[in-house]
Amino acid sequence: MKLTLVATCLFGLEKFLGEEIDALGYKRIETIDGRVTFEGDEAAVARCNIRLRTAERLYIKMGEFDAMNFTDLFDGTKAIAWESLIGRNDAFPVKGHSVKSLLTSIPDCQSIIKKAMATRLGEAYGLSYMPETGIKYQIEFFILKDRASLMIDTSGVALHKRGYRPQNAPAPLRETLAAAMVKMARPREDVLFWDPFCGSGTIPIEAAMLMTNTAPGLKRGFAAEEFPFIGKEIWESARKEAREAINTETTFEAYASDCEWSAVKLAATCVRQAGMEKYIKVFEKNALDIKADGRRGTIVCNPPYGERLSTITESEKLYRDMGKSFARLGSWQIYVITSNESFERLYGRRADKKRKLYNGMIKCDLFMYG
């Protein structure tokens, strides 16, 4: 079955997501802020959910049309062949967003799309009332500049939730953003990779998963596993393919350290859950005490702020101390993500490169040295 698929991502990660889609052999159709549209089939739904590192969700795009008013929205929705995927008993809750469009009321849009779908499905199945007791198909609408896209969510739980981090663990950095930061740092087997503010260990874990070619979604499930038009054999084949692609022979080495013992314990737990103990050493250490010891190295980090540093003054002092301490590491590459726009001045050196990124809705910059 030919499908139009949409993978969403954090703003700033579109390039990396597009490259991942290319690597899996699928043809891109369009890239806009926060989403990449491409062609695929049932197998692509399984393969992309399991293997994309920088995607937040994967959708099946069912239709697209201009929607200047609610009549347009109803008629456009009703014209889509929803019965081709959604069964007579299946549930189809609706949610979505509207940006720079005449239709601004999200609840009204939800209601109209829901009514149009129920009308179409009721006519298709000869029903006056849709029971919605079966499989759940989460419908998502996105109206941008008066053009509506209607999609079915295939991921369920967002893809940045890999399954290795406990649900109640603090999550200052999304796994998808960490994966993109790792890619920008270009980890290598002969260069030590170190996060000295490791927190829950997300950055080193994503680095080790990249270097071992371990698919990020191997240890979790997806909403589309319940969809009957994607057979279980497709999911089994996609997982088998992903497992066979893992490289356990890499000599990649990463350090995950933190000055707080609670963070070290949490990171060790997450590393075990991810199955990356062979490649990541977790220990307690003050980031300002790092020494090169004759090794080549790359530091990729998200220095603490907020609860772990009670004042802005403390975080600014940390940045100044980092600049002095990391200068002693010579030719080591340094990558620091922060929302502090004065970082370079505090660190004492202009970055060789800087990239604007978003951690959720928080605007950040990745400062790159070396």
Short mmCIF file of C-alpha atoms in Angstrom, two decimals:
data_model
loop_
_atom_site.label_atom_id
_atom_site.label_comp_id
_atom_site.label_asym_id
_atom_site.label_seq_id
_atom_site.Cartn_x
_atom_site.Cartn_y
_atom_site.Cartn_z
CA MET A 1 0.00 0.00 0.00
CA LYS A 2 1.39 3.40 -0.99
CA LEU A 3 1.30 5.82 1.94
CA THR A 4 2.19 9.45 2.47
CA LEU A 5 4.00 9.68 5.80
CA VAL A 6 4.84 12.67 7.97
CA ALA A 7 7.61 12.57 10.57
CA THR A 8 7.66 15.46 13.04
CA CYS A 9 10.68 16.74 14.94
CA LEU A 10 11.87 19.53 17.21
CA PHE A 11 12.54 22.79 15.37
CA GLY A 12 16.10 22.79 14.03
CA LEU A 13 16.35 19.01 13.56
CA GLU A 14 14.73 18.79 10.11
CA LYS A 15 18.08 18.25 8.36
CA PHE A 16 18.97 15.28 10.55
CA LEU A 17 15.51 13.74 10.28
CA GLY A 18 15.56 14.08 6.50
CA GLU A 19 18.95 12.37 6.30
CA GLU A 20 17.66 9.48 8.41
CA ILE A 21 14.66 9.05 6.13
CA ASP A 22 16.98 9.07 3.11
CA ALA A 23 19.19 6.44 4.74
CA LEU A 24 16.19 4.13 5.15
CA GLY A 25 15.55 4.42 1.43
CA TYR A 26 12.42 6.57 1.35
CA LYS A 27 11.74 9.54 -0.93
CA ARG A 28 11.18 12.93 0.67
CA ILE A 29 8.31 15.04 -0.67
CA GLU A 30 8.45 18.19 1.46
CA THR A 31 10.25 19.66 4.45
CA ILE A 32 8.81 22.47 6.56
CA ASP A 33 9.53 23.64 10.09
CA GLY A 34 9.21 20.66 12.41
CA ARG A 35 8.12 18.05 9.87
CA VAL A 36 9.27 16.00 6.89
CA THR A 37 6.78 14.44 4.46
CA PHE A 38 7.84 11.36 2.49
CA GLU A 39 6.56 8.34 0.56
CA GLY A 40 6.43 4.89 2.11
CA ASP A 41 4.41 1.74 2.66
CA GLU A 42 3.24 -0.40 5.59
CA ALA A 43 6.81 -1.56 6.23
CA ALA A 44 7.95 2.08 6.39
CA VAL A 45 5.58 2.69 9.31
CA ALA A 46 7.29 -0.07 11.31
CA ARG A 47 10.86 0.63 10.19
CA CYS A 48 10.67 4.39 10.77
CA ASN A 49 9.02 4.16 14.18
CA ILE A 50 11.70 1.73 15.32
CA ARG A 51 14.73 3.38 13.74
CA LEU A 52 14.34 7.15 13.45
CA ARG A 53 16.46 8.85 16.13
CA THR A 54 15.38 12.48 15.72
CA ALA A 55 11.63 12.07 15.01
CA GLU A 56 9.01 12.92 17.62
CA ARG A 57 6.10 11.12 15.92
CA LEU A 58 5.22 9.39 12.67
CA TYR A 59 1.87 9.97 10.97
CA ILE A 60 -0.02 8.61 8.00
CA LYS A 61 -1.24 11.60 6.02
CA MET A 62 -4.81 10.91 4.88
CA GLY A 63 -5.60 14.12 3.04
CA GLU A 64 -4.86 17.79 2.52
CA PHE A 65 -7.13 20.61 1.40
CA ASP A 66 -7.83 24.34 1.74
CA ALA A 67 -10.02 25.23 4.72
CA MET A 68 -11.02 28.87 4.80
CA ASN A 69 -14.18 28.18 6.82
CA PHE A 70 -15.93 25.37 8.69
CA THR A 71 -17.85 24.23 5.61
CA ASP A 72 -14.54 23.68 3.80
CA LEU A 73 -13.23 21.78 6.80
CA PHE A 74 -16.29 19.50 6.96
CA ASP A 75 -16.44 18.84 3.22
CA GLY A 76 -12.69 18.26 2.92
CA THR A 77 -12.70 15.82 5.82
CA LYS A 78 -15.76 13.94 4.57
CA ALA A 79 -14.18 13.52 1.12
CA ILE A 80 -11.32 11.41 2.58
CA ALA A 81 -11.70 7.59 2.35
CA TRP A 82 -11.36 6.96 6.09
CA GLU A 83 -13.00 3.55 5.70
CA SER A 84 -9.90 2.35 3.84
CA LEU A 85 -8.10 2.13 7.19
CA ILE A 86 -10.65 2.63 9.98
CA GLY A 87 -13.06 -0.23 10.75
CA ARG A 88 -16.76 -0.06 11.65
CA ASN A 89 -16.12 -0.39 15.39
CA ASP A 90 -12.87 1.57 15.65
CA ALA A 91 -12.34 4.72 17.72
CA PHE A 92 -11.14 7.95 16.10
CA PRO A 93 -10.50 10.74 18.66
CA VAL A 94 -9.42 14.07 17.15
CA LYS A 95 -6.86 16.67 18.24
CA GLY A 96 -4.66 19.19 16.48
CA HIS A 97 -3.28 22.67 15.87
CA SER A 98 -4.00 25.73 13.77
CA VAL A 99 -1.26 28.19 12.86
CA LYS A 100 -1.64 31.45 10.90
CA SER A 101 -5.12 30.39 9.74
CA LEU A 102 -8.65 31.79 9.73
CA LEU A 103 -9.90 28.78 11.70
CA THR A 104 -8.53 29.51 15.16
CA SER A 105 -10.89 27.59 17.47
CA ILE A 106 -9.33 24.19 18.12
CA PRO A 107 -12.43 22.75 19.88
CA ASP A 108 -14.64 23.77 16.93
CA CYS A 109 -12.21 22.23 14.44
CA GLN A 110 -12.13 19.02 16.47
CA SER A 111 -15.91 18.84 16.57
CA ILE A 112 -16.36 19.46 12.85
CA ILE A 113 -13.69 16.95 11.81
CA LYS A 114 -15.17 14.37 14.17
CA LYS A 115 -18.68 14.93 12.76
CA ALA A 116 -17.47 14.73 9.16
CA MET A 117 -15.59 11.50 9.84
CA ALA A 118 -18.56 9.94 11.62
CA THR A 119 -20.79 10.90 8.71
CA ARG A 120 -18.42 9.36 6.16
CA LEU A 121 -17.82 6.18 8.15
CA GLY A 122 -21.49 5.83 9.03
CA GLU A 123 -22.42 5.97 5.36
CA ALA A 124 -19.67 3.49 4.47
CA TYR A 125 -20.76 0.95 7.10
CA GLY A 126 -24.51 1.61 7.12
CA LEU A 127 -24.47 2.87 10.71
CA SER A 128 -26.32 5.81 12.25
CA TYR A 129 -24.07 5.69 15.32
CA MET A 130 -20.37 4.84 15.45
CA PRO A 131 -19.68 2.54 18.44
CA GLU A 132 -15.94 3.37 18.74
CA THR A 133 -15.24 0.29 20.85
CA GLY A 134 -12.43 -1.12 18.70
CA ILE A 135 -8.89 -0.10 17.77
CA LYS A 136 -7.94 3.50 18.50
CA TYR A 137 -6.86 5.65 15.55
CA GLN A 138 -5.70 8.99 16.93
CA ILE A 139 -6.55 11.64 14.34
CA GLU A 140 -4.37 14.74 14.21
CA PHE A 141 -5.16 17.83 12.18
CA PHE A 142 -2.69 20.58 11.32
CA ILE A 143 -3.98 23.76 9.71
CA LEU A 144 -1.21 26.02 8.42
CA LYS A 145 -2.04 29.17 6.47
CA ASP A 146 -5.58 27.90 5.83
CA ARG A 147 -4.41 24.54 4.45
CA ALA A 148 -5.52 21.53 6.47
CA SER A 149 -3.66 18.26 6.75
CA LEU A 150 -5.40 15.30 8.40
CA MET A 151 -3.28 12.45 9.71
CA ILE A 152 -3.35 9.26 11.77
CA ASP A 153 -0.76 8.93 14.54
CA THR A 154 1.17 5.65 14.27
CA SER A 155 3.56 6.19 17.19
CA GLY A 156 1.32 6.50 20.23
CA VAL A 157 3.76 7.52 22.95
CA ALA A 158 6.16 10.13 21.55
CA LEU A 159 9.26 8.63 19.93
CA HIS A 160 11.70 10.52 22.16
CA LYS A 161 10.57 8.16 24.93
CA ARG A 162 12.85 5.24 24.15
CA GLY A 163 12.05 3.23 27.26
CA TYR A 164 15.43 3.35 29.00
CA ARG A 165 14.68 6.32 31.25
CA PRO A 166 12.33 5.78 34.25
CA GLN A 167 9.02 7.62 33.90
CA ASN A 168 9.60 9.68 37.04
CA ALA A 169 13.19 10.60 36.10
CA PRO A 170 13.98 14.28 35.50
CA ALA A 171 14.17 14.96 31.77
CA PRO A 172 15.95 18.26 31.05
CA LEU A 173 16.99 17.10 27.57
CA ARG A 174 14.88 15.16 25.10
CA GLU A 175 16.46 12.01 23.74
CA THR A 176 15.80 13.17 20.17
CA LEU A 177 17.69 16.42 20.77
CA ALA A 178 20.51 14.52 22.45
CA ALA A 179 20.73 12.25 19.39
CA ALA A 180 21.05 15.28 17.09
CA MET A 181 23.73 16.83 19.32
CA VAL A 182 25.66 13.56 19.18
CA LYS A 183 25.48 13.54 15.39
CA MET A 184 26.83 17.08 15.25
CA ALA A 185 29.72 16.06 17.52
CA ARG A 186 30.73 13.27 15.08
CA PRO A 187 31.73 10.60 17.65
CA ARG A 188 34.60 8.31 16.66
CA GLU A 189 35.99 5.06 17.97
CA ASP A 190 39.44 6.50 18.72
CA VAL A 191 38.16 9.59 20.56
CA LEU A 192 36.84 9.51 24.14
CA PHE A 193 33.27 10.83 24.37
CA TRP A 194 32.45 12.50 27.70
CA ASP A 195 29.42 14.17 29.27
CA PRO A 196 30.59 15.60 32.62
CA PHE A 197 27.07 16.81 33.56
CA CYS A 198 25.43 13.52 32.65
CA GLY A 199 22.21 13.73 34.71
CA SER A 200 20.28 10.65 33.59
CA GLY A 201 22.96 9.78 31.02
CA THR A 202 20.91 10.63 27.94
CA ILE A 203 23.72 12.10 25.81
CA PRO A 204 26.23 9.22 26.29
CA ILE A 205 23.45 6.67 25.84
CA GLU A 206 22.36 8.21 22.55
CA ALA A 207 26.02 8.32 21.47
CA ALA A 208 26.53 4.65 22.26
CA MET A 209 23.28 3.70 20.51
CA LEU A 210 24.42 5.62 17.42
CA MET A 211 27.88 4.06 17.41
CA THR A 212 26.50 0.54 17.85
CA ASN A 213 23.73 1.28 15.32
CA THR A 214 21.16 0.26 17.94
CA ALA A 215 17.67 1.35 16.86
CA PRO A 216 16.12 3.67 19.47
CA GLY A 217 12.68 2.04 19.32
CA LEU A 218 13.68 -1.60 19.80
CA LYS A 219 12.53 -1.73 23.43
CA ARG A 220 9.10 -0.11 23.10
CA GLY A 221 5.76 -0.51 21.41
CA PHE A 222 3.78 1.67 18.98
CA ALA A 223 0.12 2.50 18.37
CA ALA A 224 0.25 1.15 14.81
CA GLU A 225 1.04 -2.36 16.05
CA GLU A 226 -2.72 -2.64 16.59
CA PHE A 227 -3.59 -1.56 13.03
CA PRO A 228 -4.73 -4.67 11.10
CA PHE A 229 -3.52 -3.38 7.71
CA ILE A 230 0.05 -3.54 9.06
CA GLY A 231 0.52 -7.22 9.80
CA LYS A 232 2.45 -8.47 12.82
CA GLU A 233 4.92 -10.08 10.43
CA ILE A 234 5.87 -6.60 9.20
CA TRP A 235 6.71 -5.52 12.75
CA GLU A 236 8.61 -8.74 13.40
CA SER A 237 10.60 -8.26 10.21
CA ALA A 238 11.41 -4.62 11.05
CA ARG A 239 12.63 -5.56 14.52
CA LYS A 240 14.66 -8.45 13.14
CA GLU A 241 16.26 -6.13 10.59
CA ALA A 242 17.10 -3.61 13.33
CA ARG A 243 18.60 -6.25 15.63
CA GLU A 244 20.75 -7.68 12.84
CA ALA A 245 22.10 -4.19 12.07
CA ILE A 246 23.55 -3.72 15.58
CA ASN A 247 27.35 -3.49 15.68
CA THR A 248 28.63 -4.95 18.95
CA GLU A 249 32.26 -4.90 17.84
CA THR A 250 32.78 -1.13 18.04
CA THR A 251 35.55 0.08 20.35
CA PHE A 252 33.66 3.31 21.09
CA GLU A 253 34.10 4.49 24.68
CA ALA A 254 32.00 7.07 26.56
CA TYR A 255 32.17 8.53 30.06
CA ALA A 256 29.07 9.69 31.93
CA SER A 257 30.03 11.61 35.05
CA ASP A 258 28.37 14.03 37.45
CA CYS A 259 29.26 15.69 40.74
CA GLU A 260 25.96 14.56 42.29
CA TRP A 261 25.77 10.93 43.40
CA SER A 262 21.99 10.81 42.80
CA ALA A 263 22.58 11.66 39.14
CA VAL A 264 25.31 9.03 38.86
CA LYS A 265 22.98 6.36 40.25
CA LEU A 266 20.20 7.38 37.86
CA ALA A 267 22.56 7.42 34.88
CA ALA A 268 23.85 3.95 35.76
CA THR A 269 20.27 2.66 35.86
CA CYS A 270 19.46 4.22 32.47
CA VAL A 271 22.66 2.88 30.90
CA ARG A 272 21.72 -0.63 32.07
CA GLN A 273 18.16 -0.24 30.78
CA ALA A 274 19.54 0.80 27.40
CA GLY A 275 21.97 -2.13 27.36
CA MET A 276 24.96 0.16 26.85
CA GLU A 277 27.11 -0.81 29.89
CA LYS A 278 29.83 -2.19 27.62
CA TYR A 279 30.44 1.23 26.09
CA ILE A 280 29.69 3.73 28.89
CA LYS A 281 31.56 4.15 32.16
CA VAL A 282 29.49 5.96 34.81
CA PHE A 283 31.15 7.62 37.79
CA GLU A 284 31.14 10.61 40.15
CA LYS A 285 33.43 13.52 39.23
CA ASN A 286 33.44 17.31 39.23
CA ALA A 287 33.39 18.53 35.62
CA LEU A 288 36.01 21.15 36.44
CA ASP A 289 38.53 18.44 37.36
CA ILE A 290 38.64 16.74 33.94
CA LYS A 291 42.15 16.12 32.57
CA ALA A 292 43.11 15.05 29.06
CA ASP A 293 45.73 12.54 30.30
CA GLY A 294 47.18 12.35 26.80
CA ARG A 295 43.90 11.27 25.21
CA ARG A 296 41.87 12.82 22.43
CA GLY A 297 38.39 13.68 23.56
CA THR A 298 35.02 15.24 22.82
CA ILE A 299 32.81 16.78 25.49
CA VAL A 300 29.09 17.06 24.77
CA CYS A 301 27.07 18.45 27.63
CA ASN A 302 23.97 20.21 28.94
CA PRO A 303 25.23 22.06 32.04
CA PRO A 304 22.77 22.16 34.96
CA TYR A 305 20.44 25.03 35.67
CA GLY A 306 17.14 25.59 37.48
CA GLU A 307 16.74 23.26 40.44
CA ARG A 308 20.31 21.99 40.38
CA LEU A 309 21.70 25.55 40.45
CA SER A 310 19.51 27.82 42.52
CA THR A 311 20.45 31.17 40.98
CA ILE A 312 21.47 32.70 37.68
CA THR A 313 24.66 33.86 39.41
CA GLU A 314 25.60 30.24 40.14
CA SER A 315 25.08 29.15 36.54
CA GLU A 316 27.10 32.11 35.24
CA LYS A 317 29.94 31.25 37.62
CA LEU A 318 29.83 27.67 36.34
CA TYR A 319 30.17 28.84 32.73
CA ARG A 320 33.18 31.00 33.64
CA ASP A 321 34.80 28.09 35.50
CA MET A 322 34.09 25.75 32.58
CA GLY A 323 35.87 28.12 30.21
CA LYS A 324 39.00 28.14 32.36
CA SER A 325 38.94 24.41 33.08
CA PHE A 326 38.15 23.17 29.57
CA ALA A 327 40.87 25.43 28.11
CA ARG A 328 43.38 23.05 29.73
CA LEU A 329 42.10 20.20 27.56
CA GLY A 330 43.94 21.53 24.52
CA SER A 331 42.54 20.28 21.22
CA TRP A 332 39.50 18.53 22.71
CA GLN A 333 36.22 19.36 20.99
CA ILE A 334 33.63 20.97 23.26
CA TYR A 335 29.86 21.08 22.61
CA VAL A 336 27.65 22.91 25.11
CA ILE A 337 23.90 23.45 24.85
CA THR A 338 22.32 26.24 26.88
CA SER A 339 19.51 28.77 26.73
CA ASN A 340 21.81 31.46 28.17
CA GLU A 341 22.46 33.95 25.37
CA SER A 342 25.55 35.30 27.18
CA PHE A 343 27.31 31.94 27.28
CA GLU A 344 30.21 32.87 24.99
CA ARG A 345 31.04 35.98 27.01
CA LEU A 346 30.91 34.02 30.27
CA TYR A 347 32.85 31.07 28.86
CA GLY A 348 35.51 33.49 27.65
CA ARG A 349 35.68 32.41 24.03
CA ARG A 350 33.59 32.75 20.90
CA ALA A 351 32.29 29.47 19.54
CA ASP A 352 33.70 28.19 16.23
CA LYS A 353 30.11 27.34 15.27
CA LYS A 354 26.72 27.93 16.82
CA ARG A 355 23.41 26.25 16.02
CA LYS A 356 19.95 27.30 17.16
CA LEU A 357 17.93 24.40 18.57
CA TYR A 358 14.78 23.87 20.61
CA ASN A 359 14.40 21.60 23.64
CA GLY A 360 10.63 21.31 23.49
CA MET A 361 9.59 24.97 23.28
CA ILE A 362 12.74 26.29 24.96
CA LYS A 363 15.06 28.10 22.55
CA CYS A 364 18.68 26.99 23.02
CA ASP A 365 21.99 27.31 21.26
CA LEU A 366 24.58 24.58 20.76
CA PHE A 367 28.01 26.19 21.09
CA MET A 368 30.69 24.22 19.25
CA TYR A 369 34.43 24.55 19.88
CA GLY A 370 37.12 22.69 17.94
#
